[in-house]
CSV table of C-alpha atoms and ligand atoms in Angstrom, one decimal:
chain,number,residue,atom,x,y,z
A,17,VAL,CA,59.6,29.8,4.5
A,18,ILE,CA,56.7,27.6,3.3
A,19,GLY,CA,53.4,28.7,4.6
A,20,THR,CA,52.0,32.0,5.8
A,21,GLY,CA,50.0,31.2,8.9
A,22,ARG,CA,50.5,32.0,12.6
A,23,MET,CA,53.4,29.7,13.0
A,24,ALA,CA,55.3,31.0,10.0
A,25,ALA,CA,54.8,34.5,11.3
A,26,ALA,CA,56.0,33.5,14.8
A,27,MET,CA,59.2,32.0,13.4
A,28,MET,CA,60.0,35.1,11.5
A,29,SER,CA,61.0,36.9,14.7
A,30,THR,CA,63.1,33.9,15.7
A,31,PHE,CA,64.9,34.0,12.4
A,32,ALA,CA,65.5,37.7,12.8
A,33,ARG,CA,67.0,37.0,16.2
A,34,ILE,CA,69.9,35.1,14.8
A,35,ASN,CA,70.2,36.7,11.4
A,36,VAL,CA,68.8,33.9,9.3
A,37,ASN,CA,68.3,35.5,6.0
A,38,VAL,CA,64.8,34.7,4.7
A,39,VAL,CA,65.0,35.1,1.0
A,40,ALA,CA,61.5,33.9,-0.1
A,41,VAL,CA,58.1,32.8,1.2
A,42,SER,CA,55.7,30.4,-0.5
A,43,SER,CA,52.0,30.2,-0.3
A,44,HIS,CA,49.1,28.6,-2.2
A,45,ASP,CA,47.6,32.1,-2.4
A,46,SER,CA,49.6,34.8,-4.2
A,47,ASN,CA,47.9,37.6,-2.2
A,48,ARG,CA,49.0,36.0,1.1
A,49,GLN,CA,52.5,35.4,-0.3
A,50,GLN,CA,52.8,39.1,-1.2
A,51,LYS,CA,51.3,40.3,2.1
A,52,PHE,CA,53.6,38.0,4.2
A,53,ALA,CA,56.6,39.1,2.2
A,54,GLN,CA,55.8,42.8,2.7
A,55,ALA,CA,55.1,42.3,6.4
A,56,PHE,CA,58.5,40.7,7.1
A,57,ASN,CA,60.6,42.5,4.5
A,58,ILE,CA,61.2,39.4,2.4
A,59,PRO,CA,62.1,40.2,-1.3
A,60,PRO,CA,58.9,40.0,-3.3
A,61,SER,CA,58.5,37.0,-5.7
A,62,LYS,CA,55.6,35.5,-7.5
A,63,ASP,CA,57.4,32.1,-8.0
A,64,ASP,CA,55.5,29.0,-7.0
A,65,LEU,CA,57.0,26.4,-4.7
A,66,ASP,CA,58.5,24.2,-7.5
A,67,SER,CA,60.4,27.2,-8.9
A,68,LEU,CA,61.6,28.3,-5.4
A,69,LEU,CA,62.9,24.9,-4.7
A,70,GLN,CA,65.1,25.2,-7.9
A,71,ARG,CA,66.8,28.3,-6.6
A,72,ARG,CA,70.5,27.8,-5.8
A,73,ASP,CA,70.6,30.7,-3.2
A,74,ILE,CA,68.3,28.8,-0.9
A,75,ASP,CA,70.0,26.4,1.5
A,76,ALA,CA,67.2,25.4,3.7
A,77,VAL,CA,63.4,25.6,4.0
A,78,TYR,CA,61.2,25.9,7.1
A,79,ILE,CA,57.9,24.2,6.5
A,80,ALA,CA,54.8,25.5,8.3
A,81,ASN,CA,51.9,24.8,5.9
A,82,ASN,CA,49.0,22.5,6.7
A,83,ASN,CA,49.6,19.2,8.4
A,84,THR,CA,48.4,17.2,5.4
A,85,GLU,CA,51.1,18.9,3.2
A,86,HIS,CA,54.2,18.5,5.4
A,87,ALA,CA,55.4,15.1,4.1
A,88,ALA,CA,55.0,15.9,0.4
A,89,THR,CA,56.6,19.4,0.9
A,90,ALA,CA,59.5,17.9,2.8
A,91,ILE,CA,60.1,15.3,0.1
A,92,ALA,CA,60.0,17.9,-2.6
A,93,ALA,CA,62.4,20.2,-0.7
A,94,LEU,CA,64.9,17.3,0.1
A,95,GLU,CA,64.8,16.2,-3.6
A,96,GLY,CA,65.5,19.9,-4.5
A,97,GLY,CA,68.7,19.7,-2.4
A,98,LYS,CA,67.5,21.7,0.6
A,99,ALA,CA,67.9,21.1,4.3
A,100,VAL,CA,64.5,20.8,5.9
A,101,LEU,CA,63.1,22.0,9.2
A,102,CYS,CA,59.5,20.8,9.2
A,103,GLU,CA,56.8,21.7,11.7
A,104,LYS,CA,55.3,18.9,13.7
A,105,PRO,CA,53.6,16.7,12.7
A,106,ILE,CA,56.1,15.9,9.9
A,107,ALA,CA,53.6,13.3,8.6
A,108,VAL,CA,50.0,12.2,9.3
A,109,SER,CA,50.8,8.5,9.3
A,110,ALA,CA,53.8,6.2,9.8
A,111,ALA,CA,53.9,5.3,6.1
A,112,GLU,CA,54.2,9.0,5.2
A,113,CYS,CA,56.9,9.6,7.8
A,114,GLU,CA,58.9,6.6,6.5
A,115,ARG,CA,58.7,8.0,3.0
A,116,VAL,CA,60.2,11.3,4.2
A,117,VAL,CA,63.0,9.5,6.1
A,118,HIS,CA,63.7,7.4,3.0
A,119,VAL,CA,64.2,10.5,0.8
A,120,ALA,CA,66.3,12.3,3.5
A,121,ARG,CA,68.6,9.3,3.7
A,122,LYS,CA,68.7,8.8,-0.1
A,123,THR,CA,69.5,12.5,-0.8
A,124,GLY,CA,71.7,12.9,2.2
A,125,ASN,CA,70.0,16.2,3.0
A,126,LEU,CA,69.3,17.3,6.6
A,127,CYS,CA,65.7,16.8,7.8
A,128,VAL,CA,64.5,17.7,11.3
A,129,GLU,CA,61.0,17.6,12.7
A,130,ALA,CA,60.4,20.8,14.6
A,131,ILE,CA,59.2,19.3,17.9
A,132,TRP,CA,60.6,22.5,19.6
A,133,THR,CA,60.0,21.3,23.2
A,134,LEU,CA,62.7,18.6,23.1
A,135,PHE,CA,65.3,21.3,22.3
A,136,LEU,CA,64.4,23.5,25.3
A,137,PRO,CA,67.2,23.7,27.9
A,138,ALA,CA,64.7,22.4,30.6
A,139,TYR,CA,63.8,19.4,28.5
A,140,ARG,CA,67.4,18.6,27.7
A,141,ARG,CA,68.3,18.8,31.4
A,142,PHE,CA,65.3,16.7,32.4
A,143,VAL,CA,66.4,13.9,30.0
A,144,ASP,CA,70.0,14.2,31.3
A,145,LEU,CA,68.8,14.0,34.9
A,146,ALA,CA,66.7,11.0,34.1
A,147,GLN,CA,69.5,9.2,32.3
A,148,ALA,CA,71.9,10.0,35.1
A,149,SER,CA,69.4,8.4,37.6
A,150,ALA,CA,69.3,11.7,39.6
A,151,CYS,CA,66.3,10.5,41.5
A,152,GLY,CA,66.9,6.8,41.0
A,153,LYS,CA,65.7,4.5,38.2
A,154,PRO,CA,63.0,6.1,36.0
A,155,ASP,CA,59.8,4.2,36.2
A,156,HIS,CA,56.7,6.1,35.1
A,157,LEU,CA,56.1,9.3,33.1
A,158,TYR,CA,52.9,11.2,33.6
A,159,CYS,CA,52.1,14.1,31.2
A,160,ASP,CA,49.0,16.1,30.9
A,161,PHE,CA,48.7,18.7,28.2
A,162,GLY,CA,45.7,20.7,27.0
A,163,TYR,CA,43.8,23.9,26.8
A,164,PRO,CA,40.4,24.5,25.2
A,165,VAL,CA,40.5,25.9,21.6
A,166,ASP,CA,37.7,27.5,19.7
A,167,ARG,CA,36.7,25.7,16.5
A,168,SER,CA,36.0,29.1,14.8
A,169,THR,CA,39.5,30.4,15.4
A,170,SER,CA,41.4,27.1,14.9
A,171,PRO,CA,39.3,25.1,12.3
A,172,GLN,CA,42.4,23.2,11.1
A,173,LEU,CA,42.7,21.5,14.5
A,174,PHE,CA,39.2,19.9,13.9
A,175,ALA,CA,39.8,19.1,10.2
A,176,ALA,CA,38.9,15.6,9.1
A,177,GLN,CA,42.2,15.4,7.3
A,178,GLY,CA,45.3,16.4,9.3
A,179,GLY,CA,43.3,17.6,12.4
A,180,GLY,CA,43.0,16.1,15.9
A,181,VAL,CA,44.6,16.2,19.2
A,182,LEU,CA,47.0,13.2,18.5
A,183,LEU,CA,48.7,15.1,15.7
A,184,ASP,CA,48.6,18.5,17.3
A,185,ARG,CA,49.4,17.8,20.9
A,186,SER,CA,50.1,14.1,21.7
A,187,VAL,CA,53.1,14.4,19.4
A,188,TYR,CA,55.0,16.4,22.1
A,189,LEU,CA,54.3,14.0,24.9
A,190,ILE,CA,55.0,10.8,22.9
A,191,ALA,CA,58.3,12.4,21.8
A,192,LEU,CA,59.3,13.0,25.4
A,193,ALA,CA,58.3,9.5,26.4
A,194,LEU,CA,60.4,8.0,23.6
A,195,ARG,CA,63.4,10.2,24.6
A,196,LEU,CA,63.1,8.8,28.1
A,197,PHE,CA,62.2,5.2,27.7
A,198,GLY,CA,62.7,4.3,24.0
A,199,PRO,CA,60.3,2.4,21.7
A,200,ALA,CA,56.9,1.1,22.9
A,201,GLU,CA,55.8,-2.4,23.4
A,202,THR,CA,52.1,-2.1,24.2
A,203,LEU,CA,49.6,0.6,24.0
A,204,HIS,CA,46.2,1.2,25.6
A,205,ALA,CA,44.5,4.2,23.9
A,206,GLN,CA,41.3,5.9,24.8
A,207,LEU,CA,40.2,8.5,22.2
A,208,ASP,CA,37.1,10.6,22.1
A,209,LEU,CA,36.0,11.8,18.6
A,210,THR,CA,34.0,14.7,17.4
A,211,ASP,CA,30.8,14.0,15.3
A,212,GLU,CA,33.1,14.2,12.2
A,213,GLY,CA,35.4,11.5,13.6
A,214,VAL,CA,38.3,13.7,14.7
A,215,ASP,CA,40.1,12.9,18.0
A,216,HIS,CA,39.7,15.8,20.5
A,217,ARG,CA,40.7,13.9,23.7
A,218,ALA,CA,43.3,11.2,24.0
A,219,SER,CA,44.7,9.1,26.9
A,220,LEU,CA,47.5,6.9,26.0
A,221,MET,CA,49.1,4.3,28.3
A,222,LEU,CA,52.4,3.0,26.9
A,223,LYS,CA,54.6,0.2,28.1
A,224,HIS,CA,58.0,0.7,26.7
A,225,LYS,CA,60.3,-2.2,25.7
A,226,SER,CA,62.8,-0.9,28.3
A,227,GLY,CA,60.1,-1.5,31.0
A,228,GLY,CA,59.1,2.1,31.7
A,229,HIS,CA,55.5,3.2,31.6
A,230,SER,CA,54.1,6.5,30.1
A,231,GLN,CA,50.7,7.9,30.8
A,232,LEU,CA,50.0,10.7,28.4
A,233,SER,CA,46.8,12.7,28.2
A,234,THR,CA,45.9,15.6,25.8
A,235,SER,CA,42.8,17.6,25.1
A,236,LEU,CA,41.5,20.2,22.7
A,237,THR,CA,38.6,20.9,24.9
A,238,SER,CA,39.7,21.3,28.6
A,239,LEU,CA,42.3,23.2,30.5
A,240,ARG,CA,44.7,20.5,31.9
A,241,SER,CA,47.3,20.6,34.7
A,242,ASN,CA,50.0,21.0,32.0
A,243,ILE,CA,52.7,19.3,34.0
A,244,GLY,CA,55.0,16.3,33.4
A,245,VAL,CA,56.2,14.1,36.2
A,246,LEU,CA,58.7,11.3,36.0
A,247,ALA,CA,58.4,8.9,38.9
A,248,CYS,CA,61.8,7.2,39.8
A,249,SER,CA,62.9,4.7,42.4
A,250,ASN,CA,64.1,7.4,44.8
A,251,GLY,CA,62.0,10.4,44.0
A,252,THR,CA,60.4,12.4,41.2
A,253,LEU,CA,61.5,14.8,38.5
A,254,GLN,CA,58.9,17.3,37.4
A,255,LEU,CA,58.8,19.6,34.4
A,256,GLY,CA,57.1,22.8,35.6
A,257,GLU,CA,54.0,24.3,34.1
A,258,PRO,CA,53.5,25.0,31.3
A,259,LEU,CA,54.6,21.6,30.3
A,260,VAL,CA,54.9,22.6,26.6
A,261,GLY,CA,57.4,25.5,27.0
A,262,SER,CA,58.6,24.5,30.5
A,263,GLU,CA,61.6,26.4,31.9
A,264,SER,CA,61.8,24.7,35.3
A,265,ILE,CA,62.5,21.3,36.8
A,266,SER,CA,61.7,20.2,40.4
A,267,LEU,CA,63.6,17.4,42.0
A,268,ARG,CA,62.0,15.7,45.0
A,269,HIS,CA,63.8,12.9,46.9
A,270,LYS,CA,61.8,10.4,49.0
A,271,ALA,CA,61.9,11.0,52.7
A,272,PRO,CA,64.8,9.2,54.5
A,273,ASP,CA,63.8,5.8,55.9
A,274,LEU,CA,63.5,6.0,59.7
A,275,GLY,CA,64.1,2.3,60.0
A,276,ARG,CA,61.9,-0.3,61.6
A,277,GLY,CA,60.3,-0.1,65.1
A,278,TYR,CA,58.3,2.6,66.7
A,279,LEU,CA,60.4,3.5,69.7
A,280,GLY,CA,63.3,5.4,68.0
A,281,ARG,CA,63.7,9.0,69.3
A,282,ARG,CA,63.4,10.5,65.8
A,283,ARG,CA,60.3,8.5,65.0
A,284,ARG,CA,58.7,9.5,68.3
A,285,LEU,CA,59.5,13.1,67.7
A,286,THR,CA,58.1,13.2,64.1
A,287,GLY,CA,55.1,11.1,65.1
A,288,GLY,CA,54.3,13.7,67.8
A,289,LEU,CA,54.8,16.7,65.5
A,290,ARG,CA,52.5,15.1,62.9
A,291,GLN,CA,49.6,15.2,65.4
A,292,ASN,CA,49.6,19.0,65.4
A,293,PRO,CA,47.5,20.4,62.5
A,294,LEU,CA,49.5,23.7,62.5
A,295,VAL,CA,52.8,21.9,62.1
A,296,ARG,CA,51.4,19.8,59.2
A,297,ARG,CA,50.1,23.0,57.5
A,298,LEU,CA,53.5,24.7,58.0
A,299,LYS,CA,55.3,21.7,56.6
A,300,ARG,CA,53.0,21.8,53.5
A,301,SER,CA,53.8,25.4,53.0
A,302,LEU,CA,57.6,24.8,52.9
A,303,PRO,CA,59.1,23.6,49.6
A,304,ASN,CA,60.0,19.9,49.8
A,305,PHE,CA,61.8,20.0,46.5
A,306,HIS,CA,64.8,21.5,44.8
A,307,ARG,CA,64.0,23.7,41.8
A,308,GLU,CA,66.2,24.4,38.8
A,309,TYR,CA,65.4,27.1,36.3
A,310,HIS,CA,66.5,26.7,32.7
A,311,SER,CA,65.5,29.6,30.5
A,312,TYR,CA,65.1,29.3,26.7
A,313,GLY,CA,66.0,33.0,26.4
A,314,ALA,CA,64.0,35.4,24.2
A,315,HIS,CA,62.2,33.0,22.0
A,316,PRO,CA,61.0,29.4,22.7
A,317,TYR,CA,61.9,28.3,19.1
A,318,LEU,CA,65.4,29.6,19.3
A,319,PRO,CA,67.0,26.5,20.7
A,320,GLN,CA,65.6,24.3,17.9
A,321,LEU,CA,66.8,26.8,15.3
A,322,GLU,CA,70.3,27.0,16.8
A,323,HIS,CA,70.4,23.2,16.8
A,324,PHE,CA,69.3,23.0,13.2
A,325,LEU,CA,71.9,25.5,12.1
A,326,LYS,CA,74.6,23.6,13.9
A,327,LEU,CA,73.5,20.4,12.1
A,328,MET,CA,73.6,22.2,8.8
A,329,GLU,CA,77.1,23.4,9.4
A,330,ALA,CA,78.2,19.9,10.3
A,331,ARG,CA,76.5,18.6,7.2
A,332,ALA,CA,74.5,16.1,9.3
A,333,VAL,CA,71.4,14.3,7.9
A,334,GLU,CA,69.5,13.8,11.1
A,335,SER,CA,69.3,15.3,14.6
A,336,ASP,CA,70.5,13.4,17.6
A,337,ILE,CA,67.7,14.9,19.7
A,338,ILE,CA,64.9,13.9,17.2
A,339,PRO,CA,66.5,11.2,15.1
A,340,PHE,CA,64.5,9.7,12.3
A,341,GLU,CA,63.7,6.6,14.3
A,342,LEU,CA,62.1,8.7,17.0
A,343,SER,CA,59.9,10.6,14.5
A,344,MET,CA,58.9,7.3,12.8
A,345,GLU,CA,58.0,5.7,16.2
A,346,ILE,CA,55.7,8.7,17.0
A,347,TYR,CA,53.6,8.1,13.9
A,348,ARG,CA,53.5,4.3,14.4
A,349,ILE,CA,52.1,4.9,17.9
A,350,ILE,CA,49.5,7.4,16.5
A,351,ASP,CA,48.5,4.9,13.8
A,352,TRP,CA,48.3,2.3,16.4
A,353,ALA,CA,46.2,4.4,18.8
A,354,ARG,CA,43.8,5.2,16.0
A,355,ALA,CA,43.5,1.5,14.9
A,356,GLY,CA,43.1,0.4,18.5
A,357,ASN,CA,40.4,3.0,19.1
A,358,LYS,CA,38.2,1.4,16.5
A,359,VAL,CA,38.0,-1.8,18.5
A,360,GLY,CA,38.2,-0.2,22.0
A,361,VAL,CA,41.4,-1.3,23.6
A,362,HIS,CA,44.4,-2.4,21.6
A,363,GLU,CA,47.2,-4.3,23.2
A,364,GLY,CA,50.4,-5.6,21.8
A,365,ARG,CA,52.2,-4.3,18.7
A,366,GLY,CA,50.9,-6.9,16.3
A,367,SER,CA,52.7,-7.6,13.0
B,420,LIG,N1,55.7,24.6,17.0
B,420,LIG,C1,54.6,25.1,17.5
B,420,LIG,O1,54.5,25.6,18.6
B,420,LIG,C2,53.4,25.2,16.6
B,420,LIG,C3,52.4,26.0,17.0
B,420,LIG,C4,51.4,26.1,16.2
B,420,LIG,C5,51.4,25.4,15.0
B,420,LIG,N2,52.4,24.6,14.7
B,420,LIG,C6,52.4,23.8,13.4
B,420,LIG,O2,52.7,24.7,12.4
B,420,LIG,C7,51.9,24.4,11.3
B,420,LIG,C8,51.1,25.7,10.9
B,420,LIG,O3,50.3,26.1,12.0
B,420,LIG,P1,49.6,27.5,12.0
B,420,LIG,O4,49.2,27.7,13.4
B,420,LIG,O5,50.5,28.5,11.4
B,420,LIG,O6,48.3,27.3,11.1
B,420,LIG,P2,47.5,28.3,10.2
B,420,LIG,O7,47.7,29.7,10.8
B,420,LIG,O8,46.2,27.7,10.0
B,420,LIG,O9,48.3,28.3,8.8
B,420,LIG,C9,48.5,27.1,8.1
B,420,LIG,C10,48.4,27.4,6.6
B,420,LIG,O10,47.1,27.8,6.2
B,420,LIG,C11,47.2,28.7,5.2
B,420,LIG,N3,46.5,29.9,5.6
B,420,LIG,C12,46.9,31.0,6.3
B,420,LIG,N4,46.0,31.9,6.5
B,420,LIG,C13,44.9,31.5,5.8
B,420,LIG,C14,43.6,32.0,5.5
B,420,LIG,N5,43.3,33.2,6.0
B,420,LIG,N6,42.8,31.2,4.8
B,420,LIG,C15,43.1,30.0,4.3
B,420,LIG,N7,44.4,29.5,4.5
B,420,LIG,C16,45.2,30.2,5.2
B,420,LIG,C17,48.6,29.0,4.9
B,420,LIG,O11,49.1,28.3,3.9
B,420,LIG,P3,49.4,28.9,2.4
B,420,LIG,O12,49.8,30.3,2.6
B,420,LIG,O13,50.4,28.0,1.8
B,420,LIG,O14,48.0,28.8,1.7
B,420,LIG,C18,49.3,28.6,6.2
B,420,LIG,O15,50.6,28.2,6.0
B,420,LIG,C19,51.0,23.3,11.7
B,420,LIG,O16,51.5,22.1,11.1
B,420,LIG,C20,51.1,23.2,13.2
B,420,LIG,O17,51.0,21.9,13.7
B,420,LIG,C21,53.4,24.5,15.5
């Protein structure tokens, strides 16, 4: 385990759940390294990261240090022959991400970006339903994700290097949009920056090459609706709140077409009922959708860990849920949003 922060601690209970044997922890700070090892019964060691990466008894690393260090740490681990599960964002730019992918391909070692949401049963089912046209042809994805965070408790989110809402939150939504619609063709980005120039609010409008649209908004400063809705030709598919961590999907089909004309019996009957406020209120209180519940079990990070372990067993180099191309496209879009923001609106991919 590389890193000793909140996420590394959270993953320790997930590792324990499926008997992953954590043999070492690495930190920049030897005190934190020892304290973390003690807290989670990891054998004590004063070795630095380079020495740990030489150890033959370590098969894989989980990287949860600061965002600015992810790419370099992943590259060092891959070159040391380890499989890598790296927290999002795996890189802070497209160029960095491409370097990681290049080394993973060159060394043939597994590398997966831990965008845990995409591995959740509800997300997998959501993508399957969309691909099977369960509500008709997918057309428009709307996702809204955010809750206010305090700068004093989460200073890293506002750091000039590696901070910002794009890297911390938009990553999840862009990843889902790419799973559903594939690569993007045009982007309109609206970013709001702190005085230090860090994005804290982002609205992205993507048109995908496949024709689909995605409207993705994220914030570090306000409580959002935290839902995701995929509008399709015959209805909508919705990921229930909280969007990041969702365990439910609602399917709503459009009302049957009553045909043309205004004299049909059914049309006359529904028209009459609609004039009664109580009937309208009763109708609103009845569910007009079908809901499916897909639990992730005891820990939200368990599905991604199980997926990673299966890939290790199969000696795979990349994940089919988050393939390298998907990770690289995320950071191209983020670079693109940042570049576009400097000049207002940016359209077209350019060269
Ligand atoms: N998947 C998710 O749901 C999720 C959720 C939150 C975060 N993340 C990702 O996981 C990564 C780590 O996030 P985090 O929330 O764990 O961040 P964090 O608590 O700020 O920890 C990040 C790193 O800061 C260092 N650190 C820890 N305590 C410190 C202290 N008291 N003073 C100075 N440095 C300290 C540690 O590195 P060293 O020990 O090496 O110095 C630690 O690995 C981020 O990339 C984030 O995007 C993912």
